[in-house]
Coordinates of C-alpha atoms and ligand atoms in Angstrom, one line a residue:
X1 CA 0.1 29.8 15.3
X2 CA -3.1 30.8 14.1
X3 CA -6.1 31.3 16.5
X4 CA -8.4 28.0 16.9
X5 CA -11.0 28.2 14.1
X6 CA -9.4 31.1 12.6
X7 CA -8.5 30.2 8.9
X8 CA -10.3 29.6 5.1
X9 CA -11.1 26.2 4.5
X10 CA -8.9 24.2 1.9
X11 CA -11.2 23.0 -1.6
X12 CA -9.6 21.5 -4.2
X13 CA -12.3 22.0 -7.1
X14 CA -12.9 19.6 -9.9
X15 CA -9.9 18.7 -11.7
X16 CA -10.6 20.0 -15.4
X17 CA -8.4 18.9 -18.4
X18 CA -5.1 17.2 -18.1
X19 CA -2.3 18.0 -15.6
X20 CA 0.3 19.9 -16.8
X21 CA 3.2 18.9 -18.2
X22 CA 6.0 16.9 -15.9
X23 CA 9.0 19.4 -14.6
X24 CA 12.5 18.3 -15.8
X25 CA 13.1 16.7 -12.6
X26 CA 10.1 14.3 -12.7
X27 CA 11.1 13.6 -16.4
X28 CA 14.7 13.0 -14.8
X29 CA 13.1 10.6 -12.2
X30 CA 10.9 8.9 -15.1
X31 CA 14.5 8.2 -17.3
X32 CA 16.7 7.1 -14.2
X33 CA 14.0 4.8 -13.4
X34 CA 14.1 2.8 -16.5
X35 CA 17.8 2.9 -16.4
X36 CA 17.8 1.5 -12.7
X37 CA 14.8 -1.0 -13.7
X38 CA 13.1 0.4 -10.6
X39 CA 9.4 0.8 -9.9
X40 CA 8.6 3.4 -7.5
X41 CA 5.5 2.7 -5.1
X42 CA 4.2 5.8 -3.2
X43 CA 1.7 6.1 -0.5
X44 CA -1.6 8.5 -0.7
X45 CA -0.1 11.2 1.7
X46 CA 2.9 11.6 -0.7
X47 CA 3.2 15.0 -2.8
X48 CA 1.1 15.2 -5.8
X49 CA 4.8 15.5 -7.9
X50 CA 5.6 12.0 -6.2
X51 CA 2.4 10.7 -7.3
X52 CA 2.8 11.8 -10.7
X53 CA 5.7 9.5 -11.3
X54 CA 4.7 6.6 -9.3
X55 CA 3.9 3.4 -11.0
X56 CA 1.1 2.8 -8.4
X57 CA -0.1 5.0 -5.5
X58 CA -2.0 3.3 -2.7
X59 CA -2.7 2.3 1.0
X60 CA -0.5 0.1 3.2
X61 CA -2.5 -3.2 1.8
X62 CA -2.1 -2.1 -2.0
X63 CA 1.4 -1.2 -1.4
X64 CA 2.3 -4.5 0.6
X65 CA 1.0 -6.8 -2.3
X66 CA 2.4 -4.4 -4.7
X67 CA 6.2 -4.7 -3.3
X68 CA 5.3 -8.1 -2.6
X69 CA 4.5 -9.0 -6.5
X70 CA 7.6 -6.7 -7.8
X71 CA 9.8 -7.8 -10.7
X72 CA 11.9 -5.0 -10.8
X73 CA 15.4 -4.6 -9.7
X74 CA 15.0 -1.9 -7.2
X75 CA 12.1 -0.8 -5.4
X76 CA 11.9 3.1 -4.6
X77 CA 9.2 3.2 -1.9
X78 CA 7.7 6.7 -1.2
X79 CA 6.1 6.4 2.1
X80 CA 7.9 5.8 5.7
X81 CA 10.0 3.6 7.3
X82 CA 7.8 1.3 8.0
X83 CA 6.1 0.4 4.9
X84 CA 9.8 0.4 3.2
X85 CA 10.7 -2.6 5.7
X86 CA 7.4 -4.3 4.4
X87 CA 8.2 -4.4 1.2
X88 CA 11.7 -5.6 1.8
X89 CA 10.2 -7.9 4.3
X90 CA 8.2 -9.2 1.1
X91 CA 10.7 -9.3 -1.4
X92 CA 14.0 -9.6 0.4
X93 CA 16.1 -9.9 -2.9
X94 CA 15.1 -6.6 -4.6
X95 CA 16.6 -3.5 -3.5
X96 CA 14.0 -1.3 -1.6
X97 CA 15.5 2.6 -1.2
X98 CA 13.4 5.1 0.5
X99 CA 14.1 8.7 -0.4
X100 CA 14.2 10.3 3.4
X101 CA 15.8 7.2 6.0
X102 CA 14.3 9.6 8.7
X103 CA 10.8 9.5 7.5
X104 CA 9.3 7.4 10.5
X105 CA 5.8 6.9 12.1
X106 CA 4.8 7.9 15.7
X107 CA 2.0 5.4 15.8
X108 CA 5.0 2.6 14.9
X109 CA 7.2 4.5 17.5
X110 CA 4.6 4.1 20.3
X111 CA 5.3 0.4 20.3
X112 CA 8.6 -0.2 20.8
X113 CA 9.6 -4.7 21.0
X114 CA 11.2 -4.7 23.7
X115 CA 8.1 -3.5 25.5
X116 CA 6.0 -5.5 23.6
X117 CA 8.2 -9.0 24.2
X118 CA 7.5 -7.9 28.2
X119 CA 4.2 -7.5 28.0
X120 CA 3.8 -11.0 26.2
X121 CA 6.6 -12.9 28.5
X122 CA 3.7 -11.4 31.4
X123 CA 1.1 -12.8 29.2
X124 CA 1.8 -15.6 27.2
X125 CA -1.9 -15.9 26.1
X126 CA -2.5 -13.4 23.9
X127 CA -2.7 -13.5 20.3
X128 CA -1.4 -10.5 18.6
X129 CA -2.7 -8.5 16.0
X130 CA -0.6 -5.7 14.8
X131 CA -1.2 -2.9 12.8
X132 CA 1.0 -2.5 9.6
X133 CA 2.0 0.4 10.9
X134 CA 4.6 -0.6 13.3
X135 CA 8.3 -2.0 13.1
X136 CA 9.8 -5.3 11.6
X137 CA 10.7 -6.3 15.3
X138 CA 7.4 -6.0 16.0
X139 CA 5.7 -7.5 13.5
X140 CA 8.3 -10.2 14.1
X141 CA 6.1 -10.8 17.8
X142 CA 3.0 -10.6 16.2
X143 CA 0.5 -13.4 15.1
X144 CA -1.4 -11.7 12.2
X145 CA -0.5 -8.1 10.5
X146 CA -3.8 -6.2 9.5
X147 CA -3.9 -2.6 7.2
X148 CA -6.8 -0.3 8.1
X149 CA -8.5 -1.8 4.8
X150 CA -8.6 -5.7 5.6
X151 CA -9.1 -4.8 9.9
X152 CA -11.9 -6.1 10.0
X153 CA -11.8 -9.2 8.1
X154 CA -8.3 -9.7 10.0
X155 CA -9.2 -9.5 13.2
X156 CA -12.8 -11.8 12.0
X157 CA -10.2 -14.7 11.2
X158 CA -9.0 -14.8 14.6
X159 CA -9.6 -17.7 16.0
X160 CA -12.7 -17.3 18.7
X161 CA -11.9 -18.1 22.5
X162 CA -8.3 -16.5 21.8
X163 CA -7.7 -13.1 23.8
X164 CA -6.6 -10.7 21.4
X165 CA -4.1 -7.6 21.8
X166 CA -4.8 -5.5 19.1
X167 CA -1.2 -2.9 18.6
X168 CA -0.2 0.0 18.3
X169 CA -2.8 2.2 17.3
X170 CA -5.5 2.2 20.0
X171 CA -8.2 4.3 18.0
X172 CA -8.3 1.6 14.7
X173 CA -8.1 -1.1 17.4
X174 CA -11.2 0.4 19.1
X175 CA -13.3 0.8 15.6
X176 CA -12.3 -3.1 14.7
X177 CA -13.1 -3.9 18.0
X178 CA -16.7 -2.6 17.4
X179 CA -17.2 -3.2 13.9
X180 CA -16.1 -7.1 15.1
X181 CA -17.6 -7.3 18.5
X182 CA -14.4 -9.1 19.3
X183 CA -12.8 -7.9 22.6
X184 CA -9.5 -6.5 22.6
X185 CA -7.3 -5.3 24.7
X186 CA -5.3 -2.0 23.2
X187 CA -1.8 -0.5 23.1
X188 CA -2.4 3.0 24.2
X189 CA -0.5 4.1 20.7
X190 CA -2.2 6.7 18.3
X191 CA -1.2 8.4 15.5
X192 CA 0.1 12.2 16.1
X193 CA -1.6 13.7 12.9
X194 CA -4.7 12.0 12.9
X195 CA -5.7 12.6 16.5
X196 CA -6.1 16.2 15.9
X197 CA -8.7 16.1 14.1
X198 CA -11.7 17.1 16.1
X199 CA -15.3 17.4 16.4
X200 CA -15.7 21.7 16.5
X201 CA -13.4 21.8 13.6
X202 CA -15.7 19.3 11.5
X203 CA -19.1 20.8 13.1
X204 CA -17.4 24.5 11.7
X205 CA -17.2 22.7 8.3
X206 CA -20.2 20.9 8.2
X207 CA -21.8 24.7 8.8
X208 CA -19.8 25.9 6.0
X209 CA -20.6 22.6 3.2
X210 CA -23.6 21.3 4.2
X211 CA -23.7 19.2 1.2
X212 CA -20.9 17.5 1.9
X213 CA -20.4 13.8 3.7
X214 CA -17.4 13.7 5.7
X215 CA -15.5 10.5 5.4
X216 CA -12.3 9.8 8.2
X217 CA -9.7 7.6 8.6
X218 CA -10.1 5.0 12.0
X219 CA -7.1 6.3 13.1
X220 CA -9.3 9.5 14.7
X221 CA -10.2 9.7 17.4
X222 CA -14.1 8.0 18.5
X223 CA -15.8 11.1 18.9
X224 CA -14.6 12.3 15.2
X225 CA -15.5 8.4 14.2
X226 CA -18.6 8.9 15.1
X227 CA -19.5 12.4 13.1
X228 CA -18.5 10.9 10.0
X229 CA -20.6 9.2 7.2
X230 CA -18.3 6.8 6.6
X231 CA -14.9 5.5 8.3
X232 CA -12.4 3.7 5.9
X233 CA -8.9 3.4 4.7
X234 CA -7.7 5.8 2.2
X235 CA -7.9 3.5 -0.5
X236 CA -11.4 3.1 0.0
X237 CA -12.3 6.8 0.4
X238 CA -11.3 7.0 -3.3
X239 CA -14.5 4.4 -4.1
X240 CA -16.7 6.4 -1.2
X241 CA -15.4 9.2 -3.4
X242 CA -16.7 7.4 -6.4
X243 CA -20.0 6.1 -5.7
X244 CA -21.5 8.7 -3.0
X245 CA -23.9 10.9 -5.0
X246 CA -22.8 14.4 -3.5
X247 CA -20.3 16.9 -5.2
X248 CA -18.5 17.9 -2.7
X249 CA -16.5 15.3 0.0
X250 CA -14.8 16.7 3.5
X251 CA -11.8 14.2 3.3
X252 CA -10.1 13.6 7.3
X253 CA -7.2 12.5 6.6
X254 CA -3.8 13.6 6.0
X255 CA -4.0 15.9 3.3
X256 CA -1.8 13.8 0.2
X257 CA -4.6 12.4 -0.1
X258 CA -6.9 15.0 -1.6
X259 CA -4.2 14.6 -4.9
X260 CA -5.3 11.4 -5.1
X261 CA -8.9 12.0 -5.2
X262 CA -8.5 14.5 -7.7
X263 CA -7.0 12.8 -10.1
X264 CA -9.5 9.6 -9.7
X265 CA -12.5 11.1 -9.3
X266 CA -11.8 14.4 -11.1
X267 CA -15.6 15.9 -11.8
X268 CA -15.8 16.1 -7.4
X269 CA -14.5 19.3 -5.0
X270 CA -12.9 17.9 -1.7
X271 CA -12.4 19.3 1.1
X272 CA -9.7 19.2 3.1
X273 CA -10.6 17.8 6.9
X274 CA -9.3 20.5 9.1
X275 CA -7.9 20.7 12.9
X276 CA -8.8 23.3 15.5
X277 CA -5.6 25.4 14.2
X278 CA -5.0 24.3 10.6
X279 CA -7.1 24.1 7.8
X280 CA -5.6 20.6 6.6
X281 CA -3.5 18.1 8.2
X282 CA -0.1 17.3 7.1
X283 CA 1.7 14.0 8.2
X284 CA 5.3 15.5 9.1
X285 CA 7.3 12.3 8.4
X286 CA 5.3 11.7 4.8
X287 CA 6.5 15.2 3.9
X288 CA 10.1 14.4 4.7
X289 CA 10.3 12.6 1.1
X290 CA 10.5 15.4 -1.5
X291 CA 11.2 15.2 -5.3
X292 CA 15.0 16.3 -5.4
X293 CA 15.1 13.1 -2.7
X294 CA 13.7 10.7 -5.2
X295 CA 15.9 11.5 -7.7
X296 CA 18.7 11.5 -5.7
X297 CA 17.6 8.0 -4.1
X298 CA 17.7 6.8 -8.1
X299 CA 20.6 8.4 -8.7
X300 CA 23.3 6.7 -6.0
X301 CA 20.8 3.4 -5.4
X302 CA 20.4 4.8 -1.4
X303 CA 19.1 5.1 1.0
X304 CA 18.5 1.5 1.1
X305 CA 16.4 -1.0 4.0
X306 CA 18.5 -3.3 5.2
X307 CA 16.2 -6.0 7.6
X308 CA 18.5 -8.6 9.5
X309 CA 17.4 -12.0 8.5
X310 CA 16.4 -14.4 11.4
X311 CA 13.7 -10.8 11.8
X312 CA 12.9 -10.7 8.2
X313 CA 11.9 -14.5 9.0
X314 CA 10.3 -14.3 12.0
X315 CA 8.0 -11.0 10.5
X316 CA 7.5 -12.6 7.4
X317 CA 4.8 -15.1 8.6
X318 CA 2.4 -13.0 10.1
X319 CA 2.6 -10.6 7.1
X320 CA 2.0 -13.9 4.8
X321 CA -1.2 -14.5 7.0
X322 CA -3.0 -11.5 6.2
X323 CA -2.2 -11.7 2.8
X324 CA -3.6 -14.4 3.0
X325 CA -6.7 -13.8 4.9
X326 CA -7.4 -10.9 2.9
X327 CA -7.9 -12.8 -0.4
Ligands
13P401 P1 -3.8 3.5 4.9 O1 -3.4 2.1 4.9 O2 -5.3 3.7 5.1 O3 -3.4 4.2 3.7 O4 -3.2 4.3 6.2 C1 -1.8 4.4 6.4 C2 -1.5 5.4 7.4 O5 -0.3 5.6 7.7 C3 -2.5 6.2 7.9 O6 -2.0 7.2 8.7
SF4_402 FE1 2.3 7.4 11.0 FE2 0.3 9.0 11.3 FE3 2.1 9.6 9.6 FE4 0.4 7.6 9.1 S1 -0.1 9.8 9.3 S2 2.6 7.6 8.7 S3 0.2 6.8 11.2 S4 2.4 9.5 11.8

């Protein structure tokens, strides 16, 4: 393991010209996918050759009203477990593969049901709101389902007067909770790649880009909240990306999503948000999806989401609220 500090930054430079051309795999991808009438939805932190073939690349709320508005057969969804289970949670009649079964979540892991179903059995008045990021059985106990994009509005809807419990990821919950002035009890959940991010590693950057805002995701932690020029989901980095007038952007976030940037807002160098060991941040379970997976997941229609129905019911509603409520 490297020494804390001790590494070259990572800068992606502007973009110039097209991408080059696909590799045969991607172009195998691209023909079994209009063979298998499938669309293939892939999350920011994916690899840029995911990305490439995707039909539409986005954050948990794109993605959610993407799966949920899919004609296609089959839905190949590069992203975790969770977000898979949305969209079949969405759209129960389609077929919803996901390339790597094991790719999970630790923030969705930190909230196990059962605890949760004991923790509202002890308080009955609570009303839930639960991060996307979290399982069907969960969602399935929750009131209202919020993305780190529509948070705040979310959590604004909530009726006044009722106590909420805001789960599983106690650092967005504690951002909302500001942004709102709503009080809120937490889960003490957080997500493992986001949390190391930290305030000497983005103080050691801002000495090296000066220039350069730093925008993070509300799942870090308060402190690195509170150095940043802006705090959003990763959808809208890629309009903070657009619209801010500096050249050069420190992005803290899991580090797909610099490919994303690029190709957007291709005239603009970003800059990798580092940790106090690494120079970016890779989400382990995002990176369990690779290209030879996708192809094979087109190829023999599996790994598939299967969601038992009375669950799929039960989570449904409160995923039909925020869609709602996010209008
Ligand atoms: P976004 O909805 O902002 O893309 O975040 C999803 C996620 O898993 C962050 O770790
Ligand atoms: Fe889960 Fe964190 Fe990975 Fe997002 S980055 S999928 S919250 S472990």
């Amino acid at each position: 393991m490297p020494a804390v500090l001790d590494y070259e930054p990572v800068v992606l430079p502007p973009q110039r010209g097209e991408a080059g051309p696909l590799s045969e795999i991607q172009e195998e991808i691209l023909d079994l996918k209009q063979r298998r009438q499938a669309v293939i939805l892939a999350h920011n932190y994916q690899i840029e050759p995911i990305q490439r073939v995707a039909d539409y690349v986005g954050d948990s709320l794109g993605l959610s009203y993407q799966a949920a508005a899919a004609k296609a057969e089959v839905i190949v969804f590069c992203g975790v477990h969770f977000m898979a289970e949305t969209a079949k949670i969405v759209n129960p009649t389609r077929r919803v593969l996901l390339p790597d079964l094991n790719a999970g979540c630790s923030l969705a892991d930190s909230c196990p049901a059962d605890r949760l179903a004991a923790y509202k059995a002890a308080h009955p008045e609570v009303y839930v709101v639960a991060y996307i990021n979290c399982s069907a059985a969960v969602k399935a106990l929750s009131d209202v389902i919020c993305t780190s994009g529509n948070a705040v509005k979310i959590v604004n809807r909530v009726p006044a007067g009722r106590e909420i419990l805001f789960v599983p990821d106690q650092n967005l919950g504690q951002w909302v909770a500001r942004q709102t002035g709503r009080r809120m009890r937490l889960w003490p959940g957080s997500c493992y790649a986001h949390v190391q991010f930290t305030v000497q590693a983005l103080e050691k950057a801002r000495l090296q880009f000066p220039d350069a805002p730093i925008v993070a995701h509300p799942e870090c932690i308060e402190t690195v909240r509170d150095l940043a020029d802006e705090v959003c989901s990763t959808e809208l980095m890629v309009k903070f990306a657009r619209e801010h007038p500096a050249r050069r952007i420190i992005v803290v976030t899991e580090s797909g999503m610099l490919h994303r940037l690029r190709r957007e807002v291709p005239d603009k160098t970003f800059i990798a948000g580092p940790t106090d060991t690494c120079a970016c941040n890779d989400c382990r379970f995002m990176k369990m999806n690779t290209i030879e997976k996708l192809r094979d997941a087109l190829r023999n229609l599996a790994p598939d989401i299967d969601v038992p129905e009375p669950i799929r019911e039960r989570a449904y509603l409160p995923i039909q609220r925020m869609l709602e409520w996010s209008k």
